[in-house]
PDB file of C-alpha atoms in Angstrom:
ATOM      1  CA  MET A 119      67.374 171.745  82.271  1.00  0.00           C
ATOM      2  CA  THR A 120      65.129 169.065  80.780  1.00  0.00           C
ATOM      3  CA  THR A 121      66.231 165.593  79.675  1.00  0.00           C
ATOM      4  CA  GLN A 122      65.818 166.695  76.041  1.00  0.00           C
ATOM      5  CA  GLU A 123      67.923 169.839  76.572  1.00  0.00           C
ATOM      6  CA  TYR A 124      70.608 167.821  78.337  1.00  0.00           C
ATOM      7  CA  ALA A 125      70.775 165.325  75.471  1.00  0.00           C
ATOM      8  CA  ALA A 126      70.885 168.102  72.869  1.00  0.00           C
ATOM      9  CA  LEU A 127      73.909 169.831  74.388  1.00  0.00           C
ATOM     10  CA  ARG A 128      76.622 170.858  72.001  1.00  0.00           C
ATOM     11  CA  LEU A 129      80.008 169.985  73.421  1.00  0.00           C
ATOM     12  CA  PRO A 130      83.355 171.404  72.327  1.00  0.00           C
ATOM     13  CA  THR A 131      85.940 169.418  70.429  1.00  0.00           C
ATOM     14  CA  ALA A 132      88.070 166.933  72.354  1.00  0.00           C
ATOM     15  CA  THR A 133      90.003 168.482  75.246  1.00  0.00           C
ATOM     16  CA  THR A 134      93.672 169.371  74.808  1.00  0.00           C
ATOM     17  CA  VAL A 135      95.526 168.209  77.939  1.00  0.00           C
ATOM     18  CA  THR A 136      98.802 169.748  79.130  1.00  0.00           C
ATOM     19  CA  TYR A 137      99.376 167.770  82.347  1.00  0.00           C
ATOM     20  CA  PRO A 138     101.556 165.140  80.604  1.00  0.00           C
ATOM     21  CA  ALA A 139     104.232 167.835  80.220  1.00  0.00           C
ATOM     22  CA  GLY A 140     103.841 168.825  83.877  1.00  0.00           C
ATOM     23  CA  SER A 141     101.619 171.887  83.443  1.00  0.00           C
ATOM     24  CA  LEU A 142      99.873 173.183  86.565  1.00  0.00           C
ATOM     25  CA  GLU A 143      98.224 176.307  85.133  1.00  0.00           C
ATOM     26  CA  GLU A 144      96.522 177.328  81.902  1.00  0.00           C
ATOM     27  CA  VAL A 145      94.490 180.306  80.720  1.00  0.00           C
ATOM     28  CA  ALA A 146      91.440 178.872  78.996  1.00  0.00           C
ATOM     29  CA  VAL A 147      88.036 179.737  77.582  1.00  0.00           C
ATOM     30  CA  ILE A 148      84.995 178.045  79.072  1.00  0.00           C
ATOM     31  CA  THR A 149      83.092 176.287  76.323  1.00  0.00           C
ATOM     32  CA  THR A 150      80.227 174.581  78.190  1.00  0.00           C
ATOM     33  CA  VAL A 151      78.785 174.478  81.719  1.00  0.00           C
ATOM     34  CA  VAL A 152      76.199 171.781  82.467  1.00  0.00           C
ATOM     35  CA  PRO A 153      74.780 169.917  85.458  1.00  0.00           C
ATOM     36  CA  ARG A 154      76.860 166.886  86.368  1.00  0.00           C
ATOM     37  CA  SER A 155      73.717 164.783  86.100  1.00  0.00           C
ATOM     38  CA  LEU A 156      69.978 165.110  86.069  1.00  0.00           C
ATOM     39  CA  GLU A 157      69.987 162.807  89.110  1.00  0.00           C
ATOM     40  CA  PRO A 158      69.559 164.769  92.393  1.00  0.00           C
ATOM     41  CA  SER A 159      72.134 162.486  94.057  1.00  0.00           C
ATOM     42  CA  GLU A 160      74.869 163.804  91.734  1.00  0.00           C
ATOM     43  CA  SER A 161      74.921 167.526  92.308  1.00  0.00           C
ATOM     44  CA  GLY A 162      77.436 169.996  90.906  1.00  0.00           C
ATOM     45  CA  LEU A 163      78.413 171.411  87.553  1.00  0.00           C
ATOM     46  CA  LEU A 164      80.691 170.117  84.823  1.00  0.00           C
ATOM     47  CA  VAL A 165      82.860 172.920  83.456  1.00  0.00           C
ATOM     48  CA  PHE A 166      84.454 172.254  80.067  1.00  0.00           C
ATOM     49  CA  THR A 167      87.341 174.224  78.560  1.00  0.00           C
ATOM     50  CA  GLU A 168      89.214 173.723  75.298  1.00  0.00           C
ATOM     51  CA  VAL A 169      92.495 173.107  77.183  1.00  0.00           C
ATOM     52  CA  THR A 170      93.272 171.993  80.736  1.00  0.00           C
ATOM     53  CA  PRO A 171      96.238 171.137  82.992  1.00  0.00           C
ATOM     54  CA  PHE A 172      93.943 169.009  85.222  1.00  0.00           C
ATOM     55  CA  HIS A 173      94.433 165.243  85.225  1.00  0.00           C
ATOM     56  CA  PRO A 174      91.073 163.412  85.365  1.00  0.00           C
ATOM     57  CA  LEU A 175      90.442 160.019  86.904  1.00  0.00           C
ATOM     58  CA  ASP A 176      90.737 157.393  84.164  1.00  0.00           C
ATOM     59  CA  PRO A 177      87.676 155.111  84.457  1.00  0.00           C
ATOM     60  CA  LEU A 178      89.435 152.315  82.552  1.00  0.00           C
ATOM     61  CA  TRP A 179      92.482 152.163  84.861  1.00  0.00           C
ATOM     62  CA  PRO A 180      91.704 154.352  87.889  1.00  0.00           C
ATOM     63  CA  ASP A 181      95.122 154.210  89.521  1.00  0.00           C
ATOM     64  CA  GLN A 182      95.939 157.920  89.911  1.00  0.00           C
ATOM     65  CA  PRO A 183      93.373 160.122  91.692  1.00  0.00           C
ATOM     66  CA  ALA A 184      91.986 163.146  89.871  1.00  0.00           C
ATOM     67  CA  ASP A 185      93.555 166.564  90.272  1.00  0.00           C
ATOM     68  CA  ARG A 186      91.969 169.201  92.464  1.00  0.00           C
ATOM     69  CA  GLY A 187      92.491 172.950  92.347  1.00  0.00           C
ATOM     70  CA  ALA A 188      90.582 176.060  91.360  1.00  0.00           C
ATOM     71  CA  ILE A 189      89.069 178.063  88.525  1.00  0.00           C
ATOM     72  CA  HIS A 190      89.927 181.767  88.763  1.00  0.00           C
ATOM     73  CA  LEU A 191      87.487 184.208  87.149  1.00  0.00           C
ATOM     74  CA  GLY A 192      88.609 187.723  87.968  1.00  0.00           C
ATOM     75  CA  ALA A 193      88.581 187.966  91.756  1.00  0.00           C
ATOM     76  CA  GLN A 194      86.392 184.872  92.104  1.00  0.00           C
ATOM     77  CA  VAL A 195      88.039 181.571  93.048  1.00  0.00           C
ATOM     78  CA  ILE A 196      85.860 178.507  92.430  1.00  0.00           C
ATOM     79  CA  GLU A 197      87.090 175.252  93.923  1.00  0.00           C
ATOM     80  CA  VAL A 198      87.515 172.285  91.577  1.00  0.00           C
ATOM     81  CA  HIS A 199      86.907 169.346  93.888  1.00  0.00           C
ATOM     82  CA  ASP A 200      87.024 166.639  91.226  1.00  0.00           C
ATOM     83  CA  THR A 201      88.102 166.156  87.612  1.00  0.00           C
ATOM     84  CA  VAL A 202      86.327 163.565  85.474  1.00  0.00           C
ATOM     85  CA  THR A 203      86.526 161.976  82.051  1.00  0.00           C
ATOM     86  CA  VAL A 204      83.426 162.498  79.912  1.00  0.00           C
ATOM     87  CA  ALA A 205      82.506 160.757  76.664  1.00  0.00           C
ATOM     88  CA  ARG A 206      79.662 161.044  74.180  1.00  0.00           C
ATOM     89  CA  ARG A 207      78.589 159.115  71.092  1.00  0.00           C
ATOM     90  CA  GLY A 208      77.310 161.552  68.495  1.00  0.00           C
ATOM     91  CA  ILE A 209      74.374 163.419  70.041  1.00  0.00           C
ATOM     92  CA  GLY A 210      73.758 160.711  72.639  1.00  0.00           C
ATOM     93  CA  PRO A 211      73.768 161.223  76.410  1.00  0.00           C
ATOM     94  CA  LEU A 212      76.855 162.314  78.288  1.00  0.00           C
ATOM     95  CA  MET A 213      78.766 159.419  79.825  1.00  0.00           C
ATOM     96  CA  VAL A 214      80.614 160.543  82.941  1.00  0.00           C
ATOM     97  CA  GLY A 215      83.411 158.608  84.658  1.00  0.00           C
ATOM     98  CA  GLY A 216      82.480 155.009  85.407  1.00  0.00           C
ATOM     99  CA  ALA A 217      79.390 155.236  83.160  1.00  0.00           C
ATOM    100  CA  ILE A 218      81.621 155.387  80.046  1.00  0.00           C
ATOM    101  CA  ASP A 219      81.218 152.235  77.976  1.00  0.00           C
ATOM    102  CA  ALA A 220      83.072 153.452  74.865  1.00  0.00           C
ATOM    103  CA  ARG A 221      86.577 152.512  73.721  1.00  0.00           C
ATOM    104  CA  ARG A 222      89.169 155.256  73.407  1.00  0.00           C
ATOM    105  CA  ASP A 223      89.622 154.403  69.716  1.00  0.00           C
ATOM    106  CA  GLU A 224      85.920 154.046  68.929  1.00  0.00           C
ATOM    107  CA  PRO A 225      84.965 156.149  65.872  1.00  0.00           C
ATOM    108  CA  GLY A 226      82.514 158.966  66.508  1.00  0.00           C
ATOM    109  CA  VAL A 227      83.074 159.150  70.260  1.00  0.00           C
ATOM    110  CA  LEU A 228      84.167 162.446  71.812  1.00  0.00           C
ATOM    111  CA  PHE A 229      86.344 162.309  74.958  1.00  0.00           C
ATOM    112  CA  LEU A 230      86.735 165.361  77.175  1.00  0.00           C
ATOM    113  CA  VAL A 231      87.908 166.510  80.584  1.00  0.00           C
ATOM    114  CA  ALA A 232      85.377 168.171  82.899  1.00  0.00           C
ATOM    115  CA  HIS A 233      86.113 170.172  86.046  1.00  0.00           C
ATOM    116  CA  VAL A 234      83.561 169.511  88.787  1.00  0.00           C
ATOM    117  CA  VAL A 235      82.451 172.507  90.900  1.00  0.00           C
ATOM    118  CA  GLU A 236      79.609 173.088  93.323  1.00  0.00           C
ATOM    119  CA  ALA A 237      76.510 174.478  91.611  1.00  0.00           C
ATOM    120  CA  GLU A 238      76.241 177.519  93.858  1.00  0.00           C
ATOM    121  CA  ALA A 239      79.950 178.377  93.580  1.00  0.00           C
ATOM    122  CA  GLY A 240      79.937 178.001  89.799  1.00  0.00           C
ATOM    123  CA  ALA A 241      76.661 179.820  89.162  1.00  0.00           C
ATOM    124  CA  HIS A 242      78.441 182.749  87.469  1.00  0.00           C
ATOM    125  CA  LEU A 243      80.550 180.630  85.123  1.00  0.00           C
ATOM    126  CA  ARG A 244      79.452 181.050  81.526  1.00  0.00           C
ATOM    127  CA  PRO A 245      80.612 179.923  78.080  1.00  0.00           C
ATOM    128  CA  SER A 246      83.149 182.378  76.625  1.00  0.00           C
ATOM    129  CA  ASN A 247      84.476 183.341  80.107  1.00  0.00           C
ATOM    130  CA  ILE A 248      88.272 183.526  80.084  1.00  0.00           C
ATOM    131  CA  VAL A 249      89.531 181.809  83.224  1.00  0.00           C
ATOM    132  CA  THR A 250      92.772 180.620  84.785  1.00  0.00           C
ATOM    133  CA  LEU A 251      92.865 176.953  85.729  1.00  0.00           C
ATOM    134  CA  ARG A 252      95.233 176.183  88.626  1.00  0.00           C
ATOM    135  CA  VAL A 253      96.001 172.690  89.908  1.00  0.00           C
ATOM    136  CA  ASP A 254      96.748 172.059  93.600  1.00  0.00           C
ATOM    137  CA  GLU A 255     100.534 172.007  93.220  1.00  0.00           C
ATOM    138  CA  GLU A 256     101.531 170.212  96.422  1.00  0.00           C
ATOM    139  CA  ARG A 257      99.021 167.425  95.937  1.00  0.00           C
ATOM    140  CA  ARG A 258     100.114 166.966  92.309  1.00  0.00           C
ATOM    141  CA  ARG A 259     103.781 166.923  93.380  1.00  0.00           C
ATOM    142  CA  ARG A 260     103.145 164.061  95.781  1.00  0.00           C
ATOM    143  CA  LEU A 261     101.009 162.133  93.291  1.00  0.00           C
ATOM    144  CA  ASN A 262     103.763 162.577  90.699  1.00  0.00           C
ATOM    145  CA  ALA A 263     106.233 160.949  93.072  1.00  0.00           C
ATOM    146  CA  ALA A 264     103.830 158.139  94.007  1.00  0.00           C
ATOM    147  CA  HIS A 265     103.125 157.281  90.361  1.00  0.00           C
ATOM    148  CA  THR A 266     106.777 157.329  89.316  1.00  0.00           C
ATOM    149  CA  ALA A 267     107.709 155.244  92.360  1.00  0.00           C
ATOM    150  CA  CYS A 268     105.028 152.700  91.451  1.00  0.00           C
ATOM    151  CA  HIS A 269     106.595 152.180  88.016  1.00  0.00           C
ATOM    152  CA  LEU A 270     110.058 151.956  89.546  1.00  0.00           C
ATOM    153  CA  LEU A 271     108.813 149.292  91.953  1.00  0.00           C
ATOM    154  CA  ALA A 272     107.605 147.221  89.002  1.00  0.00           C
ATOM    155  CA  TYR A 273     111.015 147.362  87.327  1.00  0.00           C
ATOM    156  CA  ALA A 274     112.914 146.662  90.550  1.00  0.00           C
ATOM    157  CA  LEU A 275     110.642 143.701  91.322  1.00  0.00           C
ATOM    158  CA  ASN A 276     111.077 142.314  87.807  1.00  0.00           C
ATOM    159  CA  GLU A 277     114.869 142.524  88.088  1.00  0.00           C
ATOM    160  CA  SER A 278     114.975 140.982  91.571  1.00  0.00           C
ATOM    161  CA  THR A 279     112.752 138.028  90.588  1.00  0.00           C
ATOM    162  CA  ASP A 280     114.104 137.299  87.105  1.00  0.00           C
ATOM    163  CA  ALA A 281     115.957 134.194  88.333  1.00  0.00           C
ATOM    164  CA  LEU A 282     112.711 132.681  89.672  1.00  0.00           C
ATOM    165  CA  TRP A 283     111.397 131.994  86.157  1.00  0.00           C
ATOM    166  CA  HIS A 284     112.155 128.591  84.616  1.00  0.00           C
ATOM    167  CA  LYS A 285     110.394 129.241  81.295  1.00  0.00           C
ATOM    168  CA  LEU A 286     110.649 131.936  78.677  1.00  0.00           C
ATOM    169  CA  ALA A 287     108.345 134.838  79.420  1.00  0.00           C
ATOM    170  CA  ALA A 288     107.617 138.321  78.140  1.00  0.00           C
ATOM    171  CA  THR A 289     110.215 140.847  79.261  1.00  0.00           C
ATOM    172  CA  ASP A 290     110.036 144.483  80.301  1.00  0.00           C
ATOM    173  CA  SER A 291     111.824 147.263  78.409  1.00  0.00           C
ATOM    174  CA  ARG A 292     115.047 146.603  80.366  1.00  0.00           C
ATOM    175  CA  GLY A 293     115.125 142.918  79.402  1.00  0.00           C
ATOM    176  CA  HIS A 294     113.922 141.268  82.631  1.00  0.00           C
ATOM    177  CA  ARG A 295     110.994 138.889  82.714  1.00  0.00           C
ATOM    178  CA  ASP A 296     107.918 140.925  83.516  1.00  0.00           C
ATOM    179  CA  LEU A 297     106.384 139.639  86.748  1.00  0.00           C
ATOM    180  CA  ASP A 298     104.510 142.917  87.173  1.00  0.00           C
ATOM    181  CA  ALA A 299     102.711 142.613  83.831  1.00  0.00           C
ATOM    182  CA  ALA A 300     102.056 138.907  84.366  1.00  0.00           C
ATOM    183  CA  SER A 301     100.577 139.090  87.853  1.00  0.00           C
ATOM    184  CA  CYS A 302      99.553 142.637  88.889  1.00  0.00           C
ATOM    185  CA  VAL A 303      95.763 142.737  89.265  1.00  0.00           C
ATOM    186  CA  SER A 304      95.340 146.193  90.779  1.00  0.00           C
ATOM    187  CA  THR A 305      97.309 149.338  91.499  1.00  0.00           C
ATOM    188  CA  ALA A 306      96.361 152.564  93.225  1.00  0.00           C
ATOM    189  CA  HIS A 307      98.200 155.749  94.172  1.00  0.00           C
ATOM    190  CA  ASP A 308      97.705 158.251  96.947  1.00  0.00           C
ATOM    191  CA  ILE A 309      99.742 161.188  98.231  1.00  0.00           C
ATOM    192  CA  ASP A 310     101.836 158.824 100.399  1.00  0.00           C
ATOM    193  CA  GLY A 311     102.729 156.196  97.802  1.00  0.00           C
ATOM    194  CA  SER A 312     101.194 153.242  95.989  1.00  0.00           C
ATOM    195  CA  ARG A 313      99.450 149.933  96.667  1.00  0.00           C
ATOM    196  CA  ASP A 314      99.868 147.027  94.250  1.00  0.00           C
ATOM    197  CA  SER A 315      98.339 143.550  94.357  1.00  0.00           C
ATOM    198  CA  TYR A 316      99.899 140.523  92.643  1.00  0.00           C
ATOM    199  CA  ARG A 317      98.071 137.241  92.036  1.00  0.00           C
ATOM    200  CA  LEU A 318     100.488 134.343  92.613  1.00  0.00           C
ATOM    201  CA  GLY A 319      98.163 131.509  91.619  1.00  0.00           C
ATOM    202  CA  LYS A 320      98.180 128.401  89.463  1.00  0.00           C
ATOM    203  CA  SER A 321      98.149 130.351  86.185  1.00  0.00           C
ATOM    204  CA  LEU A 322     101.403 132.133  87.052  1.00  0.00           C
ATOM    205  CA  ARG A 323     103.053 128.870  88.130  1.00  0.00           C
ATOM    206  CA  LYS A 324     102.054 127.226  84.832  1.00  0.00           C
ATOM    207  CA  ARG A 325     103.735 130.096  82.995  1.00  0.00           C
ATOM    208  CA  GLY A 326     106.984 129.218  84.731  1.00  0.00           C
ATOM    209  CA  PHE A 327     107.251 131.408  87.818  1.00  0.00           C
ATOM    210  CA  ASP A 328     108.329 129.823  91.110  1.00  0.00           C
ATOM    211  CA  SER A 329     105.799 131.448  93.428  1.00  0.00           C
ATOM    212  CA  ALA A 330     106.663 129.188  96.362  1.00  0.00           C
ATOM    213  CA  ARG A 331     110.324 130.189  96.282  1.00  0.00           C
ATOM    214  CA  PHE A 332     109.342 133.824  95.856  1.00  0.00           C
ATOM    215  CA  LEU A 333     107.304 133.722  99.057  1.00  0.00           C
ATOM    216  CA  GLU A 334     110.025 131.821 100.924  1.00  0.00           C
ATOM    217  CA  GLU A 335     112.602 134.442  99.934  1.00  0.00           C
ATOM    218  CA  LEU A 336     110.244 137.415 100.095  1.00  0.00           C
ATOM    219  CA  GLU A 337     112.098 139.312 102.828  1.00  0.00           C
ATOM    220  CA  PRO A 338     115.555 139.291 101.173  1.00  0.00           C
ATOM    221  CA  ILE A 339     113.965 139.981  97.777  1.00  0.00           C
ATOM    222  CA  LEU A 340     112.191 143.049  99.166  1.00  0.00           C
ATOM    223  CA  ASP A 341     115.440 144.180 100.792  1.00  0.00           C
ATOM    224  CA  GLU A 342     117.092 143.970  97.366  1.00  0.00           C
ATOM    225  CA  VAL A 343     114.162 145.803  95.758  1.00  0.00           C
ATOM    226  CA  ASN A 344     114.434 148.644  98.289  1.00  0.00           C
ATOM    227  CA  ARG A 345     118.186 148.958  97.839  1.00  0.00           C
ATOM    228  CA  ARG A 346     117.732 149.114  94.087  1.00  0.00           C
ATOM    229  CA  LEU A 347     114.956 151.702  94.330  1.00  0.00           C
ATOM    230  CA  ASN A 348     117.006 154.040  96.448  1.00  0.00           C
ATOM    231  CA  THR A 349     120.098 153.553  94.284  1.00  0.00           C
ATOM    232  CA  TRP A 350     117.984 154.721  91.348  1.00  0.00           C
ATOM    233  CA  ILE A 351     116.869 157.779  93.308  1.00  0.00           C
ATOM    234  CA  GLU A 352     120.497 158.694  93.915  1.00  0.00           C
ATOM    235  CA  ALA A 353     121.165 158.454  90.170  1.00  0.00           C
ATOM    236  CA  ASP A 354     118.671 161.323  89.684  1.00  0.00           C
ATOM    237  CA  SER A 355     117.676 159.990  86.258  1.00  0.00           C
ATOM    238  CA  PRO A 356     115.476 162.123  83.999  1.00  0.00           C
ATOM    239  CA  VAL A 357     111.809 161.190  83.572  1.00  0.00           C
ATOM    240  CA  TRP A 358     109.429 162.285  80.844  1.00  0.00           C
ATOM    241  CA  ILE A 359     106.207 161.438  79.016  1.00  0.00           C
ATOM    242  CA  SER A 360     106.374 160.627  75.320  1.00  0.00           C
ATOM    243  CA  ALA A 361     102.995 161.483  73.756  1.00  0.00           C
ATOM    244  CA  ASP A 362     101.571 160.817  70.293  1.00  0.00           C
ATOM    245  CA  GLY A 363      99.468 163.970  70.543  1.00  0.00           C
ATOM    246  CA  PRO A 364      97.783 166.486  72.876  1.00  0.00           C
ATOM    247  CA  LEU A 365      94.388 164.800  73.296  1.00  0.00           C
ATOM    248  CA  LEU A 366      93.124 162.724  76.192  1.00  0.00           C
ATOM    249  CA  THR A 367      92.907 159.643  73.967  1.00  0.00           C
ATOM    250  CA  ASP A 368      96.407 159.929  72.452  1.00  0.00           C
ATOM    251  CA  ARG A 369      98.836 157.228  73.495  1.00  0.00           C
ATOM    252  CA  ARG A 370     101.439 158.261  76.110  1.00  0.00           C
ATOM    253  CA  ASN A 371     104.479 156.426  77.439  1.00  0.00           C
ATOM    254  CA  TRP A 372     106.405 156.964  80.680  1.00  0.00           C
ATOM    255  CA  VAL A 373     110.171 156.924  80.096  1.00  0.00           C
ATOM    256  CA  CYS A 374     113.029 156.889  82.630  1.00  0.00           C
ATOM    257  CA  GLU A 375     116.735 156.488  81.842  1.00  0.00           C
ATOM    258  CA  LEU A 376     117.663 154.095  84.645  1.00  0.00           C
ATOM    259  CA  PRO A 377     121.204 152.803  85.143  1.00  0.00           C
ATOM    260  CA  GLY A 378     121.489 149.587  83.145  1.00  0.00           C
ATOM    261  CA  GLY A 379     118.689 150.313  80.691  1.00  0.00           C
ATOM    262  CA  THR A 380     115.807 152.625  79.869  1.00  0.00           C
ATOM    263  CA  ALA A 381     112.465 151.896  81.503  1.00  0.00           C
ATOM    264  CA  GLU A 382     109.400 152.596  79.349  1.00  0.00           C
ATOM    265  CA  MET A 383     105.740 151.666  79.692  1.00  0.00           C
ATOM    266  CA  SER A 384     102.337 152.903  78.612  1.00  0.00           C
ATOM    267  CA  CYS A 385     100.971 155.433  81.098  1.00  0.00           C
ATOM    268  CA  GLY A 386      98.387 158.225  81.163  1.00  0.00           C
ATOM    269  CA  GLY A 387      99.330 159.766  84.504  1.00  0.00           C
ATOM    270  CA  THR A 388     101.658 162.470  85.812  1.00  0.00           C
ATOM    271  CA  HIS A 389     105.232 162.081  87.049  1.00  0.00           C
ATOM    272  CA  VAL A 390     108.323 163.724  88.485  1.00  0.00           C
ATOM    273  CA  ARG A 391     110.825 165.174  86.027  1.00  0.00           C
ATOM    274  CA  ARG A 392     113.869 163.718  87.768  1.00  0.00           C
ATOM    275  CA  LEU A 393     114.146 160.874  90.271  1.00  0.00           C
ATOM    276  CA  GLY A 394     115.988 163.195  92.657  1.00  0.00           C
ATOM    277  CA  GLU A 395     112.632 164.817  93.451  1.00  0.00           C
ATOM    278  CA  ILE A 396     111.919 161.665  95.478  1.00  0.00           C
ATOM    279  CA  LEU A 397     113.638 161.468  98.860  1.00  0.00           C
ATOM    280  CA  GLU A 398     112.935 157.851  99.731  1.00  0.00           C
ATOM    281  CA  MET A 399     110.895 154.765  98.802  1.00  0.00           C
ATOM    282  CA  THR A 400     110.183 151.835 101.104  1.00  0.00           C
ATOM    283  CA  ALA A 401     108.251 148.759  99.934  1.00  0.00           C
ATOM    284  CA  THR A 402     106.647 146.354 102.412  1.00  0.00           C
ATOM    285  CA  ALA A 403     104.546 143.277 101.638  1.00  0.00           C
ATOM    286  CA  ARG A 404     101.675 141.222 103.028  1.00  0.00           C
ATOM    287  CA  TYR A 405     100.609 137.854 101.588  1.00  0.00           C
ATOM    288  CA  ASP A 406      96.966 136.734 101.689  1.00  0.00           C
ATOM    289  CA  GLY A 407      97.052 132.943 101.556  1.00  0.00           C
ATOM    290  CA  GLU A 408      93.284 132.607 101.086  1.00  0.00           C
ATOM    291  CA  THR A 409      93.286 134.510  97.805  1.00  0.00           C
ATOM    292  CA  GLY A 410      96.892 133.826  96.782  1.00  0.00           C
ATOM    293  CA  THR A 411      97.513 137.559  96.511  1.00  0.00           C
ATOM    294  CA  LEU A 412     100.596 139.533  97.519  1.00  0.00           C
ATOM    295  CA  HIS A 413      99.938 143.139  98.515  1.00  0.00           C
ATOM    296  CA  ILE A 414     102.842 145.599  98.333  1.00  0.00           C
ATOM    297  CA  ARG A 415     102.716 149.050  99.900  1.00  0.00           C
ATOM    298  CA  ASN A 416     105.374 151.425  98.582  1.00  0.00           C
ATOM    299  CA  LEU A 417     105.691 154.444 100.891  1.00  0.00           C
ATOM    300  CA  VAL A 418     107.163 157.499  99.176  1.00  0.00           C
ATOM    301  CA  ARG A 419     108.658 160.666 100.615  1.00  0.00           C
ATOM    302  CA  VAL A 420     109.365 163.723  98.481  1.00  0.00           C
ATOM    303  CA  ARG A 421     112.212 166.184  98.954  1.00  0.00           C
ATOM    304  CA  ASP A 422     111.546 169.556 100.495  1.00  0.00           C
ATOM    305  CA  ARG A 423     111.644 172.305  97.884  1.00  0.00           C
TER     306      ARG A 423
END
């Protein structure tokens, strides 16, 4: 495929995504199959369908890893080893993953989900093929738990540190001052839990948070956070995603009916349906004095099915 042919590709309409509702399998029609890139270093094919249950890595906030799984075409099973977000302005070049420089609400930009397969394995995939898309269920189940647990950690931390503020500050949906929103600089999930980093510098102190006291009392605060997290698990509260629409760019909120108030925040990932799917959460912390950053590792175990 030449550079001109690659640029002239006709892509389908924006992808309908079903993973927010928990879908793991969809029957779909392949609309386009193209090389991932014209660069030899980026081998593989991008397989587009009009609908998908696969969650792609979000290049704007890459906290939850992309789904893996398989494309089933008759007796053939083609491994999907990555799932990426793709965007395109008009008839311009494809922007894949981290190369996307467009806003989600930018007029005239098409956003899609692409399933990445090896070129040799996907050589027989063609537009108009009817295929079954199947997500790796066990991996998704553990990522669901890790992502939900990460949000729960934020709410538990906010509640356990509310008394350390001596100025008015923005609050979370349960009415506690939002330390997570004010200081979290990075978050990442894996199949064993989440890692969050909080900057406890001069800016946060000026906004009214007592960082010194927080660090002095870190151990008992984390003990309280862990007790609260596991009390919430025992409550087995329902969890769901509220979506404005079925497209990748539609706004979605994570909602959980926790004891004492509903937790709700913007989120594009996947989650458990009830907190009882999680067996245990344990948060531990390490403070880096050179950078003024607190790193929290939240280990998550899921229940056997």
